[in-house]
């Protein structure tokens, strides 16, 4: 049987929120089978649990925000991406503020935290959502067009194309494909950092955003070049971060997907719209398990790999 996974022990991190600038403590704890991933606002007078679900997403401006009532958690996508990349099914995320810490701007710090705690197999079958027919969402037309789609695939593959008219981005790859069965998430995707432009920072900060952002947790560009002294971690780091984000956004559905995802100029809003469109069509998907793990797609049966 292909089994569910949780942590062996708890692990903690302290950082600041990218947009809020607030100090935040994060505690990642093991959870029972079929719990899923549950964020818990422990700083509130009465702690509030916010289980991961596609319809728990309340805001997608610049990040994915989940909420229950007035309790929210912003910028969950990098931690969720690490969970997807390592195949974690069940986890409690205790958080002392309303935004997940940005740490180094990628998901590699979360991968390190999760792997340091150890990953434990559980006596319950791992549950997948298998896409049975194509589902697509589109917005705009011509030069403004953007789209995202899921199609049937025995595994999990993502391809993404960006379209930034900027010298630093033009000189790198604007399209990348990653197949979980052939690549290594920790090595190939997890280190890609979020990025932004100096021309946008002043506007964002005047709106109370990017208050915790800087060269230590983002790639920052002026009109011509990357300003970080250490340069890029991957030749195609910009588009690889979009794959990282998409893996986190899509894992908010609450189960690993068996599908091929492709997108052009998509973002958090369109990724969530795609999940909601899929779930609204019951004939487009089914939940499956693998009693014989040899029947499972590559990339899911193996233990989560280190760097």
Short mmCIF file of C-alpha atoms in Angstrom, two decimals:
data_model
loop_
_atom_site.label_atom_id
_atom_site.label_comp_id
_atom_site.label_asym_id
_atom_site.label_seq_id
_atom_site.Cartn_x
_atom_site.Cartn_y
_atom_site.Cartn_z
CA UNK A 1 0.00 0.00 0.00
CA UNK A 2 1.21 3.50 -0.80
CA UNK A 3 1.01 5.15 2.62
CA UNK A 4 0.26 8.64 3.92
CA UNK A 5 3.09 10.66 5.46
CA UNK A 6 3.52 12.98 8.39
CA UNK A 7 6.45 14.22 10.48
CA UNK A 8 8.29 12.10 13.06
CA UNK A 9 8.64 15.02 15.45
CA UNK A 10 7.87 18.72 15.63
CA UNK A 11 10.11 21.46 14.28
CA UNK A 12 10.08 25.25 14.61
CA UNK A 13 11.13 28.37 12.72
CA UNK A 14 11.05 32.11 13.38
CA UNK A 15 10.96 34.78 10.69
CA UNK A 16 9.07 37.75 9.31
CA UNK A 17 6.13 37.95 6.92
CA UNK A 18 7.01 39.17 3.43
CA UNK A 19 4.09 41.59 3.24
CA UNK A 20 3.28 42.29 6.90
CA UNK A 21 6.87 42.58 8.15
CA UNK A 22 5.61 40.98 11.38
CA UNK A 23 7.74 38.60 13.42
CA UNK A 24 6.14 35.16 13.38
CA UNK A 25 6.84 31.81 14.99
CA UNK A 26 5.96 28.64 13.12
CA UNK A 27 5.66 25.17 14.69
CA UNK A 28 5.18 22.18 12.38
CA UNK A 29 3.69 19.16 14.17
CA UNK A 30 2.77 15.57 13.22
CA UNK A 31 -0.91 14.85 12.55
CA UNK A 32 -3.03 11.70 12.43
CA UNK A 33 -3.92 9.98 9.12
CA UNK A 34 -6.57 11.78 7.05
CA UNK A 35 -6.10 15.03 8.99
CA UNK A 36 -4.69 16.85 5.98
CA UNK A 37 -2.72 20.05 6.46
CA UNK A 38 -4.24 22.34 9.06
CA UNK A 39 -3.03 25.86 9.88
CA UNK A 40 -3.76 26.93 13.44
CA UNK A 41 -3.73 30.59 14.54
CA UNK A 42 -2.47 30.08 18.11
CA UNK A 43 -2.06 33.84 18.77
CA UNK A 44 -5.81 34.47 18.88
CA UNK A 45 -7.78 34.49 22.17
CA UNK A 46 -9.31 31.19 21.04
CA UNK A 47 -7.03 29.28 18.62
CA UNK A 48 -8.65 28.83 15.19
CA UNK A 49 -8.02 25.87 12.88
CA UNK A 50 -7.96 26.58 9.14
CA UNK A 51 -7.87 23.30 7.19
CA UNK A 52 -6.41 23.44 3.69
CA UNK A 53 -9.16 23.31 1.05
CA UNK A 54 -9.63 24.98 -2.32
CA UNK A 55 -12.62 26.93 -0.99
CA UNK A 56 -10.66 28.07 2.07
CA UNK A 57 -8.74 30.53 -0.17
CA UNK A 58 -10.04 34.03 0.56
CA UNK A 59 -7.52 36.25 -1.26
CA UNK A 60 -5.02 35.75 -4.09
CA UNK A 61 -3.48 39.20 -4.47
CA UNK A 62 0.32 38.66 -4.53
CA UNK A 63 -0.01 35.47 -2.41
CA UNK A 64 -2.46 32.73 -1.44
CA UNK A 65 -4.44 33.53 1.70
CA UNK A 66 -6.66 31.02 3.51
CA UNK A 67 -9.21 31.80 6.18
CA UNK A 68 -12.07 30.75 8.42
CA UNK A 69 -14.32 33.65 9.46
CA UNK A 70 -12.08 36.57 10.43
CA UNK A 71 -9.02 34.35 11.03
CA UNK A 72 -6.61 34.38 8.10
CA UNK A 73 -3.17 33.09 7.15
CA UNK A 74 -1.40 34.83 4.28
CA UNK A 75 1.34 33.56 1.94
CA UNK A 76 0.90 29.82 2.49
CA UNK A 77 2.13 28.77 -0.97
CA UNK A 78 5.86 28.24 -0.28
CA UNK A 79 5.25 25.98 2.73
CA UNK A 80 2.51 24.16 0.82
CA UNK A 81 4.91 23.70 -2.11
CA UNK A 82 7.47 22.06 0.18
CA UNK A 83 4.76 19.72 1.51
CA UNK A 84 3.77 18.81 -2.05
CA UNK A 85 7.37 18.26 -3.11
CA UNK A 86 8.09 15.97 -0.15
CA UNK A 87 4.74 14.16 -0.27
CA UNK A 88 3.50 15.19 3.19
CA UNK A 89 -0.19 14.47 3.71
CA UNK A 90 -0.85 15.33 7.36
CA UNK A 91 0.54 18.26 9.31
CA UNK A 92 -0.43 20.86 11.89
CA UNK A 93 1.04 24.32 11.29
CA UNK A 94 0.85 26.43 14.46
CA UNK A 95 1.42 30.10 13.63
CA UNK A 96 1.63 33.17 15.89
CA UNK A 97 0.70 35.85 13.32
CA UNK A 98 -1.34 36.20 10.15
CA UNK A 99 1.45 35.48 7.63
CA UNK A 100 3.78 32.53 7.07
CA UNK A 101 7.41 33.68 7.39
CA UNK A 102 9.11 34.31 4.07
CA UNK A 103 12.50 32.97 5.32
CA UNK A 104 14.81 33.06 2.24
CA UNK A 105 12.00 33.64 -0.30
CA UNK A 106 11.99 30.07 -1.61
CA UNK A 107 10.72 26.78 -0.17
CA UNK A 108 14.18 25.36 0.57
CA UNK A 109 14.10 26.43 4.23
CA UNK A 110 10.77 24.65 4.67
CA UNK A 111 12.18 21.55 2.95
CA UNK A 112 15.11 21.63 5.38
CA UNK A 113 12.78 22.01 8.39
CA UNK A 114 10.51 19.17 7.29
CA UNK A 115 13.34 16.80 6.45
CA UNK A 116 15.13 17.64 9.72
CA UNK A 117 12.00 16.59 11.64
CA UNK A 118 11.94 13.33 9.69
CA UNK A 119 9.13 11.93 7.56
CA UNK A 120 7.08 9.01 8.89
CA UNK A 121 4.88 6.59 6.98
CA UNK A 122 1.38 6.09 8.38
CA UNK A 123 -0.97 3.10 8.35
CA UNK A 124 -3.44 4.62 5.92
CA UNK A 125 -3.57 4.75 2.12
CA UNK A 126 -2.36 7.92 0.43
CA UNK A 127 -5.34 9.53 -1.31
CA UNK A 128 -4.94 11.21 -4.71
CA UNK A 129 -7.18 13.29 -6.92
CA UNK A 130 -6.85 11.86 -10.40
CA UNK A 131 -7.88 14.14 -13.26
CA UNK A 132 -10.01 12.19 -15.75
CA UNK A 133 -10.49 14.78 -18.50
CA UNK A 134 -9.07 18.22 -19.37
CA UNK A 135 -10.14 21.23 -17.32
CA UNK A 136 -9.06 24.76 -18.27
CA UNK A 137 -9.55 28.35 -17.17
CA UNK A 138 -8.74 31.41 -19.31
CA UNK A 139 -8.72 35.15 -18.91
CA UNK A 140 -8.15 37.99 -21.38
CA UNK A 141 -7.27 37.74 -25.05
CA UNK A 142 -4.43 38.55 -27.39
CA UNK A 143 -1.40 39.98 -25.60
CA UNK A 144 -3.37 39.98 -22.33
CA UNK A 145 -4.29 36.29 -22.45
CA UNK A 146 -3.49 34.00 -19.55
CA UNK A 147 -4.58 30.43 -18.92
CA UNK A 148 -4.06 27.30 -16.83
CA UNK A 149 -5.16 23.73 -17.44
CA UNK A 150 -5.06 20.22 -16.00
CA UNK A 151 -5.12 17.12 -18.21
CA UNK A 152 -4.98 13.40 -17.35
CA UNK A 153 -1.49 12.06 -16.62
CA UNK A 154 -0.25 9.05 -14.64
CA UNK A 155 2.02 11.12 -12.42
CA UNK A 156 2.47 14.80 -11.70
CA UNK A 157 4.02 17.11 -14.27
CA UNK A 158 4.01 20.91 -14.46
CA UNK A 159 4.98 23.23 -17.30
CA UNK A 160 4.89 27.00 -17.00
CA UNK A 161 5.65 29.89 -19.32
CA UNK A 162 6.11 33.49 -18.19
CA UNK A 163 6.14 36.62 -20.33
CA UNK A 164 8.17 39.41 -18.71
CA UNK A 165 9.57 42.16 -20.91
CA UNK A 166 12.69 42.77 -18.83
CA UNK A 167 16.38 42.34 -19.78
CA UNK A 168 17.22 40.22 -16.72
CA UNK A 169 14.30 37.87 -17.33
CA UNK A 170 14.70 37.80 -21.12
CA UNK A 171 18.25 36.52 -20.70
CA UNK A 172 16.98 33.46 -18.78
CA UNK A 173 14.49 30.74 -19.66
CA UNK A 174 10.87 31.87 -19.64
CA UNK A 175 9.48 28.33 -19.86
CA UNK A 176 10.24 25.26 -17.75
CA UNK A 177 8.80 21.78 -17.24
CA UNK A 178 9.16 19.69 -14.10
CA UNK A 179 8.06 16.08 -13.71
CA UNK A 180 7.97 14.79 -10.13
CA UNK A 181 8.72 11.29 -11.40
CA UNK A 182 11.94 12.29 -13.13
CA UNK A 183 13.25 15.34 -11.29
CA UNK A 184 14.18 16.09 -7.69
CA UNK A 185 12.02 18.82 -6.15
CA UNK A 186 14.54 19.74 -3.45
CA UNK A 187 17.36 20.14 -5.97
CA UNK A 188 15.51 21.39 -9.05
CA UNK A 189 12.72 23.66 -7.76
CA UNK A 190 12.85 24.39 -4.02
CA UNK A 191 15.66 26.98 -4.08
CA UNK A 192 13.93 29.33 -6.57
CA UNK A 193 13.12 32.63 -4.84
CA UNK A 194 10.27 35.04 -5.23
CA UNK A 195 11.12 38.13 -7.28
CA UNK A 196 10.07 41.71 -7.71
CA UNK A 197 10.96 45.06 -9.24
CA UNK A 198 12.19 48.18 -7.46
CA UNK A 199 9.64 50.25 -9.41
CA UNK A 200 6.84 48.30 -7.68
CA UNK A 201 8.23 48.34 -4.14
CA UNK A 202 7.30 51.92 -3.26
CA UNK A 203 3.75 51.42 -4.51
CA UNK A 204 3.40 48.13 -2.60
CA UNK A 205 4.75 49.57 0.63
CA UNK A 206 2.40 52.52 0.42
CA UNK A 207 -0.37 49.91 0.37
CA UNK A 208 1.03 48.08 3.39
CA UNK A 209 2.65 45.28 1.36
CA UNK A 210 6.22 43.96 0.99
CA UNK A 211 7.11 45.43 4.39
CA UNK A 212 9.33 42.43 5.17
CA UNK A 213 10.88 42.08 1.71
CA UNK A 214 14.53 42.66 0.84
CA UNK A 215 17.59 41.30 -0.93
CA UNK A 216 17.91 38.50 1.64
CA UNK A 217 14.52 36.99 0.79
CA UNK A 218 13.77 37.94 -2.82
CA UNK A 219 15.35 38.54 -6.20
CA UNK A 220 15.12 42.29 -6.73
CA UNK A 221 15.54 43.95 -10.13
CA UNK A 222 15.76 47.54 -11.29
CA UNK A 223 14.88 48.37 -14.90
CA UNK A 224 17.93 46.57 -16.26
CA UNK A 225 19.48 44.00 -13.94
CA UNK A 226 19.33 41.77 -10.88
CA UNK A 227 20.50 43.71 -7.81
CA UNK A 228 21.34 40.71 -5.59
CA UNK A 229 25.11 40.44 -5.23
CA UNK A 230 25.00 36.64 -5.38
CA UNK A 231 23.03 36.60 -8.65
CA UNK A 232 20.63 33.79 -9.51
CA UNK A 233 20.51 30.31 -8.00
CA UNK A 234 19.25 28.76 -11.26
CA UNK A 235 19.69 30.07 -14.80
CA UNK A 236 15.89 29.98 -15.07
CA UNK A 237 15.08 30.91 -11.46
CA UNK A 238 12.19 33.25 -12.33
CA UNK A 239 10.04 30.68 -14.09
CA UNK A 240 11.09 27.94 -11.65
CA UNK A 241 9.66 30.06 -8.84
CA UNK A 242 6.38 30.11 -10.75
CA UNK A 243 6.46 26.28 -10.78
CA UNK A 244 7.19 26.36 -7.03
CA UNK A 245 4.21 28.67 -6.44
CA UNK A 246 1.93 26.57 -8.64
CA UNK A 247 2.82 23.39 -6.73
CA UNK A 248 1.89 25.16 -3.49
CA UNK A 249 -1.30 26.70 -4.87
CA UNK A 250 -2.49 23.40 -6.34
CA UNK A 251 -1.75 21.44 -3.15
CA UNK A 252 -4.37 23.59 -1.43
CA UNK A 253 -6.88 21.16 -2.97
CA UNK A 254 -5.96 18.91 -0.03
CA UNK A 255 -4.68 15.87 -1.97
CA UNK A 256 -1.79 15.25 -4.36
CA UNK A 257 -2.91 15.56 -7.96
CA UNK A 258 -2.39 12.96 -10.67
CA UNK A 259 -2.37 15.29 -13.65
CA UNK A 260 -0.30 17.35 -16.02
CA UNK A 261 -0.59 21.08 -15.28
CA UNK A 262 0.35 23.69 -17.85
CA UNK A 263 0.01 27.45 -17.64
CA UNK A 264 0.83 30.70 -19.40
CA UNK A 265 1.14 33.84 -17.26
CA UNK A 266 -0.95 32.24 -14.52
CA UNK A 267 -0.78 33.25 -10.87
CA UNK A 268 -2.34 32.53 -7.49
CA UNK A 269 -5.83 33.66 -8.55
CA UNK A 270 -5.95 31.58 -11.71
CA UNK A 271 -4.45 28.52 -9.98
CA UNK A 272 -7.20 28.61 -7.37
CA UNK A 273 -9.83 29.21 -10.04
CA UNK A 274 -8.54 26.09 -11.81
CA UNK A 275 -8.97 24.01 -8.64
CA UNK A 276 -12.50 25.28 -8.13
CA UNK A 277 -13.36 24.59 -11.76
CA UNK A 278 -12.05 21.03 -11.42
CA UNK A 279 -14.01 20.37 -8.22
CA UNK A 280 -17.19 21.81 -9.75
CA UNK A 281 -17.14 19.05 -12.39
CA UNK A 282 -17.50 15.72 -10.54
CA UNK A 283 -17.03 13.74 -13.76
CA UNK A 284 -13.62 15.35 -14.32
CA UNK A 285 -11.88 13.75 -11.33
CA UNK A 286 -11.91 10.85 -8.91
CA UNK A 287 -10.19 9.97 -5.64
CA UNK A 288 -7.83 6.99 -5.91
CA UNK A 289 -5.45 5.02 -3.70
CA UNK A 290 -2.80 2.42 -4.56
CA UNK A 291 -3.03 -0.87 -2.65
CA UNK A 292 0.08 -1.98 -4.53
CA UNK A 293 2.59 0.86 -4.44
CA UNK A 294 4.27 -0.58 -7.53
CA UNK A 295 1.21 0.67 -9.44
CA UNK A 296 1.75 4.24 -8.22
CA UNK A 297 3.41 6.80 -10.49
CA UNK A 298 7.10 7.44 -10.12
CA UNK A 299 7.92 10.20 -7.68
CA UNK A 300 5.30 9.21 -5.11
CA UNK A 301 6.41 5.78 -3.93
CA UNK A 302 9.99 6.68 -3.00
CA UNK A 303 10.74 8.29 0.37
CA UNK A 304 11.26 12.03 0.16
CA UNK A 305 14.79 12.58 -1.07
CA UNK A 306 17.39 14.81 0.50
CA UNK A 307 19.32 17.46 -1.42
#
